[in-house]
Amino acid sequence: MIKALIFDFDGTIIDTETAWYITFRDAYKTHGVDLTLEQYSQCLGTSLHSFNPYTHLKTHHNLPIDLEEFKQLVQQQHTEMMIKERVRPGILQLLETAKSQGLKIGLASSSERSWIDKFVKLHGIENYFECYCTADTVKKVKPDPELYLQALEKLGVEASEAIAIEDSPNGARAAVAAGIPTVVIKNDITNQLPFSEGHHTIESLTNYDLEKLAELVQQKVHSS
């Protein structure tokens, strides 16, 4: 029986990731450097440890750029792009249904809490989540399962009693590693990336209510 939903944030609830890639890609172009999606994907859904797009031009291409100025420019352009962005299709309905049926709802994100708060408050969805597990609350972010294991503990449920909602390869790996039945809803960027196995992929939540999601993951469990 499903007792909880645990959501990723960036790219899953709101597609911040497509805007980030476009912003960095365009910023790199002004310096004559091609930022491929394959290269940028190293920091999707995880920390900037493997690839830091803010410092890469200076550390790997030896370009004489002002890092603080570059960071401010990129963040300003991303903010402008995000003005038009809305909660992804089907998310609000799923949140409302889960809440009305008494399910516990958690959030497990590799981002910092301050970043998440800005958007959940803007879109009025902050009160749906009973716990916020973020980069501030763990030692290791995705693809390490710590964020999801922490969310399970805070919500007081077993892995088999939850469904994880993800969008990225690193996020899916983390949820699956935590033993949670996982549903991936790819966005424009992650749709172009290779994923490992162990999860179920759907195109959109618009055709999946809570009951259908539960049936989907149960089918996955029985077919494993």
C-alpha positions as YAML, in Angstrom:
chain: A
units: angstrom
residues:
- id: 1
  name: MET
  ca: [0.00, 0.00, 0.00]
- id: 2
  name: ILE
  ca: [1.34, 3.41, -0.98]
- id: 3
  name: LYS
  ca: [1.56, 5.76, 2.00]
- id: 4
  name: ALA
  ca: [3.87, 8.51, 0.69]
- id: 5
  name: LEU
  ca: [5.10, 10.41, -2.34]
- id: 6
  name: ILE
  ca: [8.62, 11.83, -2.47]
- id: 7
  name: PHE
  ca: [9.31, 14.43, -5.13]
- id: 8
  name: ASP
  ca: [12.52, 15.68, -6.65]
- id: 9
  name: PHE
  ca: [12.35, 19.43, -7.23]
- id: 10
  name: ASP
  ca: [14.44, 20.87, -10.08]
- id: 11
  name: GLY
  ca: [13.17, 19.56, -13.40]
- id: 12
  name: THR
  ca: [10.43, 17.51, -11.76]
- id: 13
  name: ILE
  ca: [8.10, 19.97, -10.07]
- id: 14
  name: ILE
  ca: [9.34, 22.99, -12.00]
- id: 15
  name: ASP
  ca: [11.63, 22.69, -15.01]
- id: 16
  name: THR
  ca: [14.48, 24.89, -13.88]
- id: 17
  name: GLU
  ca: [17.00, 22.64, -15.63]
- id: 18
  name: THR
  ca: [16.21, 23.44, -19.25]
- id: 19
  name: ALA
  ca: [16.61, 27.14, -18.53]
- id: 20
  name: TRP
  ca: [19.92, 26.51, -16.75]
- id: 21
  name: TYR
  ca: [21.38, 24.62, -19.68]
- id: 22
  name: ILE
  ca: [20.24, 27.18, -22.24]
- id: 23
  name: THR
  ca: [21.60, 30.02, -20.10]
- id: 24
  name: PHE
  ca: [25.01, 28.40, -19.59]
- id: 25
  name: ARG
  ca: [25.19, 27.25, -23.22]
- id: 26
  name: ASP
  ca: [24.56, 30.79, -24.49]
- id: 27
  name: ALA
  ca: [27.00, 32.29, -21.97]
- id: 28
  name: TYR
  ca: [29.70, 29.88, -23.08]
- id: 29
  name: LYS
  ca: [29.06, 30.76, -26.74]
- id: 30
  name: THR
  ca: [29.89, 34.40, -26.05]
- id: 31
  name: HIS
  ca: [33.34, 33.17, -25.03]
- id: 32
  name: GLY
  ca: [33.71, 30.92, -28.06]
- id: 33
  name: VAL
  ca: [33.18, 27.67, -26.17]
- id: 34
  name: ASP
  ca: [30.61, 24.98, -27.00]
- id: 35
  name: LEU
  ca: [28.95, 23.55, -23.89]
- id: 36
  name: THR
  ca: [27.51, 20.17, -24.84]
- id: 37
  name: LEU
  ca: [24.55, 18.64, -23.03]
- id: 38
  name: GLU
  ca: [26.65, 15.55, -22.33]
- id: 39
  name: GLN
  ca: [29.18, 17.67, -20.48]
- id: 40
  name: TYR
  ca: [26.58, 19.76, -18.65]
- id: 41
  name: SER
  ca: [24.63, 16.66, -17.61]
- id: 42
  name: GLN
  ca: [27.41, 15.84, -15.14]
- id: 43
  name: CYS
  ca: [25.91, 18.41, -12.76]
- id: 44
  name: LEU
  ca: [22.23, 17.69, -13.45]
- id: 45
  name: GLY
  ca: [20.40, 16.55, -10.34]
- id: 46
  name: THR
  ca: [23.58, 16.47, -8.29]
- id: 47
  name: SER
  ca: [26.31, 18.75, -6.93]
- id: 48
  name: LEU
  ca: [28.81, 20.78, -8.95]
- id: 49
  name: HIS
  ca: [31.67, 18.54, -7.85]
- id: 50
  name: SER
  ca: [32.09, 16.65, -11.14]
- id: 51
  name: PHE
  ca: [31.46, 19.67, -13.35]
- id: 52
  name: ASN
  ca: [31.13, 23.29, -12.24]
- id: 53
  name: PRO
  ca: [29.72, 25.38, -15.11]
- id: 54
  name: TYR
  ca: [30.47, 28.61, -13.25]
- id: 55
  name: THR
  ca: [34.23, 28.06, -13.09]
- id: 56
  name: HIS
  ca: [34.90, 25.76, -16.07]
- id: 57
  name: LEU
  ca: [35.74, 28.53, -18.52]
- id: 58
  name: LYS
  ca: [38.48, 29.78, -16.25]
- id: 59
  name: THR
  ca: [39.83, 26.54, -14.81]
- id: 60
  name: HIS
  ca: [39.77, 24.46, -18.02]
- id: 61
  name: HIS
  ca: [39.96, 27.06, -20.80]
- id: 62
  name: ASN
  ca: [42.11, 29.60, -18.96]
- id: 63
  name: LEU
  ca: [39.82, 32.45, -19.98]
- id: 64
  name: PRO
  ca: [40.37, 35.70, -18.05]
- id: 65
  name: ILE
  ca: [36.81, 36.10, -16.81]
- id: 66
  name: ASP
  ca: [35.54, 37.61, -13.59]
- id: 67
  name: LEU
  ca: [33.90, 34.62, -11.92]
- id: 68
  name: GLU
  ca: [31.57, 36.66, -9.72]
- id: 69
  name: GLU
  ca: [30.44, 38.80, -12.65]
- id: 70
  name: PHE
  ca: [29.92, 35.70, -14.79]
- id: 71
  name: LYS
  ca: [27.88, 34.03, -12.04]
- id: 72
  name: GLN
  ca: [25.67, 37.07, -11.56]
- id: 73
  name: LEU
  ca: [25.05, 37.37, -15.30]
- id: 74
  name: VAL
  ca: [24.09, 33.71, -15.65]
- id: 75
  name: GLN
  ca: [21.79, 33.81, -12.63]
- id: 76
  name: GLN
  ca: [20.11, 36.99, -13.83]
- id: 77
  name: GLN
  ca: [19.40, 35.49, -17.24]
- id: 78
  name: HIS
  ca: [18.10, 32.29, -15.67]
- id: 79
  name: THR
  ca: [15.78, 34.28, -13.40]
- id: 80
  name: GLU
  ca: [14.38, 36.10, -16.42]
- id: 81
  name: MET
  ca: [13.71, 32.80, -18.20]
- id: 82
  name: MET
  ca: [12.01, 31.33, -15.13]
- id: 83
  name: ILE
  ca: [9.43, 34.14, -14.93]
- id: 84
  name: LYS
  ca: [7.34, 32.32, -17.53]
- id: 85
  name: GLU
  ca: [7.89, 28.84, -16.10]
- id: 86
  name: ARG
  ca: [5.03, 27.09, -14.32]
- id: 87
  name: VAL
  ca: [4.61, 23.94, -12.24]
- id: 88
  name: ARG
  ca: [4.84, 20.99, -14.60]
- id: 89
  name: PRO
  ca: [1.59, 19.39, -15.89]
- id: 90
  name: GLY
  ca: [-0.18, 17.07, -13.47]
- id: 91
  name: ILE
  ca: [1.96, 17.94, -10.44]
- id: 92
  name: LEU
  ca: [-0.57, 20.16, -8.67]
- id: 93
  name: GLN
  ca: [-3.36, 17.65, -9.18]
- id: 94
  name: LEU
  ca: [-1.21, 14.83, -7.82]
- id: 95
  name: LEU
  ca: [-0.18, 16.90, -4.80]
- id: 96
  name: GLU
  ca: [-3.79, 17.80, -4.04]
- id: 97
  name: THR
  ca: [-5.03, 14.23, -4.45]
- id: 98
  name: ALA
  ca: [-2.27, 12.82, -2.26]
- id: 99
  name: LYS
  ca: [-2.97, 15.38, 0.44]
- id: 100
  name: SER
  ca: [-6.74, 14.81, 0.36]
- id: 101
  name: GLN
  ca: [-6.22, 11.04, 0.68]
- id: 102
  name: GLY
  ca: [-3.93, 11.44, 3.65]
- id: 103
  name: LEU
  ca: [-0.67, 10.43, 2.01]
- id: 104
  name: LYS
  ca: [2.56, 11.85, 3.34]
- id: 105
  name: ILE
  ca: [4.46, 14.06, 0.92]
- id: 106
  name: GLY
  ca: [8.17, 14.76, 1.02]
- id: 107
  name: LEU
  ca: [10.74, 16.53, -1.08]
- id: 108
  name: ALA
  ca: [14.25, 15.21, -1.79]
- id: 109
  name: SER
  ca: [16.45, 17.60, -3.72]
- id: 110
  name: SER
  ca: [20.17, 18.11, -4.33]
- id: 111
  name: SER
  ca: [19.53, 21.86, -4.30]
- id: 112
  name: GLU
  ca: [19.79, 24.11, -1.27]
- id: 113
  name: ARG
  ca: [16.67, 24.89, 0.75]
- id: 114
  name: SER
  ca: [16.89, 28.64, 0.05]
- id: 115
  name: TRP
  ca: [16.68, 27.96, -3.69]
- id: 116
  name: ILE
  ca: [13.67, 25.67, -3.32]
- id: 117
  name: ASP
  ca: [11.84, 28.00, -0.95]
- id: 118
  name: LYS
  ca: [11.92, 30.78, -3.53]
- id: 119
  name: PHE
  ca: [9.94, 28.73, -6.03]
- id: 120
  name: VAL
  ca: [7.57, 26.78, -3.79]
- id: 121
  name: LYS
  ca: [6.47, 30.04, -2.17]
- id: 122
  name: LEU
  ca: [6.12, 31.75, -5.54]
- id: 123
  name: HIS
  ca: [3.81, 28.99, -6.76]
- id: 124
  name: GLY
  ca: [2.02, 28.49, -3.43]
- id: 125
  name: ILE
  ca: [2.91, 24.83, -2.95]
- id: 126
  name: GLU
  ca: [5.16, 24.98, 0.13]
- id: 127
  name: ASN
  ca: [2.52, 23.58, 2.50]
- id: 128
  name: TYR
  ca: [2.11, 20.32, 0.62]
- id: 129
  name: PHE
  ca: [5.45, 18.96, 1.83]
- id: 130
  name: GLU
  ca: [5.87, 17.46, 5.28]
- id: 131
  name: CYS
  ca: [9.63, 17.30, 4.97]
- id: 132
  name: TYR
  ca: [12.31, 19.06, 2.94]
- id: 133
  name: CYS
  ca: [15.43, 16.97, 2.47]
- id: 134
  name: THR
  ca: [17.98, 19.12, 0.65]
- id: 135
  name: ALA
  ca: [21.69, 19.67, 0.14]
- id: 136
  name: ASP
  ca: [21.67, 21.40, 3.54]
- id: 137
  name: THR
  ca: [20.50, 18.29, 5.38]
- id: 138
  name: VAL
  ca: [22.77, 15.52, 4.03]
- id: 139
  name: LYS
  ca: [26.46, 14.81, 3.51]
- id: 140
  name: LYS
  ca: [26.01, 13.39, 0.02]
- id: 141
  name: VAL
  ca: [23.50, 14.44, -2.65]
- id: 142
  name: LYS
  ca: [22.24, 12.41, -5.59]
- id: 143
  name: PRO
  ca: [23.11, 9.96, -7.09]
- id: 144
  name: ASP
  ca: [23.83, 8.87, -3.51]
- id: 145
  name: PRO
  ca: [20.55, 7.61, -1.94]
- id: 146
  name: GLU
  ca: [21.01, 9.58, 1.31]
- id: 147
  name: LEU
  ca: [18.40, 12.23, 0.45]
- id: 148
  name: TYR
  ca: [15.74, 9.60, -0.20]
- id: 149
  name: LEU
  ca: [16.69, 7.50, 2.82]
- id: 150
  name: GLN
  ca: [16.40, 10.62, 4.96]
- id: 151
  name: ALA
  ca: [13.00, 11.42, 3.49]
- id: 152
  name: LEU
  ca: [11.75, 7.90, 4.25]
- id: 153
  name: GLU
  ca: [12.91, 8.27, 7.84]
- id: 154
  name: LYS
  ca: [11.33, 11.69, 8.29]
- id: 155
  name: LEU
  ca: [8.03, 10.53, 6.78]
- id: 156
  name: GLY
  ca: [8.06, 7.32, 8.81]
- id: 157
  name: VAL
  ca: [7.47, 4.95, 5.89]
- id: 158
  name: GLU
  ca: [9.24, 2.00, 4.31]
- id: 159
  name: ALA
  ca: [10.72, 2.27, 0.83]
- id: 160
  name: SER
  ca: [8.08, -0.11, -0.54]
- id: 161
  name: GLU
  ca: [5.34, 2.19, 0.81]
- id: 162
  name: ALA
  ca: [6.49, 5.22, -1.19]
- id: 163
  name: ILE
  ca: [6.77, 6.40, -4.77]
- id: 164
  name: ALA
  ca: [9.62, 8.65, -5.88]
- id: 165
  name: ILE
  ca: [8.95, 11.15, -8.68]
- id: 166
  name: GLU
  ca: [12.08, 12.07, -10.65]
- id: 167
  name: ASP
  ca: [13.29, 13.57, -13.92]
- id: 168
  name: SER
  ca: [17.06, 13.06, -14.14]
- id: 169
  name: PRO
  ca: [19.47, 10.09, -14.41]
- id: 170
  name: ASN
  ca: [21.21, 11.02, -11.14]
- id: 171
  name: GLY
  ca: [17.91, 11.42, -9.34]
- id: 172
  name: ALA
  ca: [16.51, 8.14, -10.62]
- id: 173
  name: ARG
  ca: [19.67, 6.31, -9.59]
- id: 174
  name: ALA
  ca: [19.38, 7.75, -6.08]
- id: 175
  name: ALA
  ca: [15.74, 6.78, -5.63]
- id: 176
  name: VAL
  ca: [16.24, 3.29, -7.02]
- id: 177
  name: ALA
  ca: [19.31, 2.80, -4.81]
- id: 178
  name: ALA
  ca: [17.13, 3.69, -1.82]
- id: 179
  name: GLY
  ca: [14.77, 0.88, -2.83]
- id: 180
  name: ILE
  ca: [11.86, 3.18, -3.65]
- id: 181
  name: PRO
  ca: [9.55, 2.44, -6.60]
- id: 182
  name: THR
  ca: [10.44, 5.27, -8.96]
- id: 183
  name: VAL
  ca: [8.57, 7.08, -11.72]
- id: 184
  name: VAL
  ca: [10.57, 9.28, -14.09]
- id: 185
  name: ILE
  ca: [8.98, 12.16, -16.00]
- id: 186
  name: LYS
  ca: [11.68, 13.47, -18.32]
- id: 187
  name: ASN
  ca: [11.83, 17.14, -19.30]
- id: 188
  name: ASP
  ca: [13.19, 18.69, -22.50]
- id: 189
  name: ILE
  ca: [16.78, 18.34, -21.31]
- id: 190
  name: THR
  ca: [16.76, 14.99, -19.50]
- id: 191
  name: ASN
  ca: [14.81, 13.44, -22.38]
- id: 192
  name: GLN
  ca: [18.07, 13.55, -24.33]
- id: 193
  name: LEU
  ca: [20.13, 11.75, -21.68]
- id: 194
  name: PRO
  ca: [20.79, 8.04, -21.06]
- id: 195
  name: PHE
  ca: [19.18, 6.51, -17.98]
- id: 196
  name: SER
  ca: [20.02, 3.39, -16.02]
- id: 197
  name: GLU
  ca: [17.35, 0.78, -15.26]
- id: 198
  name: GLY
  ca: [15.09, 0.05, -12.31]
- id: 199
  name: HIS
  ca: [12.45, 2.76, -12.74]
- id: 200
  name: HIS
  ca: [9.34, 3.37, -14.82]
- id: 201
  name: THR
  ca: [9.14, 6.24, -17.30]
- id: 202
  name: ILE
  ca: [6.02, 8.18, -18.29]
- id: 203
  name: GLU
  ca: [5.68, 11.18, -20.61]
- id: 204
  name: SER
  ca: [3.46, 13.25, -18.34]
- id: 205
  name: LEU
  ca: [1.42, 13.07, -15.15]
- id: 206
  name: THR
  ca: [-1.63, 14.43, -16.93]
- id: 207
  name: ASN
  ca: [-2.80, 10.90, -17.76]
- id: 208
  name: TYR
  ca: [-1.82, 9.39, -14.42]
- id: 209
  name: ASP
  ca: [-3.75, 9.92, -11.23]
- id: 210
  name: LEU
  ca: [-2.57, 8.52, -7.90]
- id: 211
  name: GLU
  ca: [-4.30, 5.19, -8.45]
- id: 212
  name: LYS
  ca: [-2.69, 4.68, -11.85]
- id: 213
  name: LEU
  ca: [0.74, 5.57, -10.49]
- id: 214
  name: ALA
  ca: [0.34, 2.99, -7.74]
- id: 215
  name: GLU
  ca: [-0.70, 0.38, -10.30]
- id: 216
  name: LEU
  ca: [2.28, 1.31, -12.47]
- id: 217
  name: VAL
  ca: [4.89, 0.76, -9.77]
- id: 218
  name: GLN
  ca: [3.21, -2.40, -8.56]
- id: 219
  name: GLN
  ca: [3.43, -3.81, -12.09]
- id: 220
  name: LYS
  ca: [7.10, -2.93, -12.08]
- id: 221
  name: VAL
  ca: [7.62, -4.71, -8.77]
- id: 222
  name: HIS
  ca: [5.83, -7.88, -9.91]
- id: 223
  name: SER
  ca: [7.65, -7.96, -13.26]
- id: 224
  name: SER
  ca: [11.08, -7.57, -11.63]
...
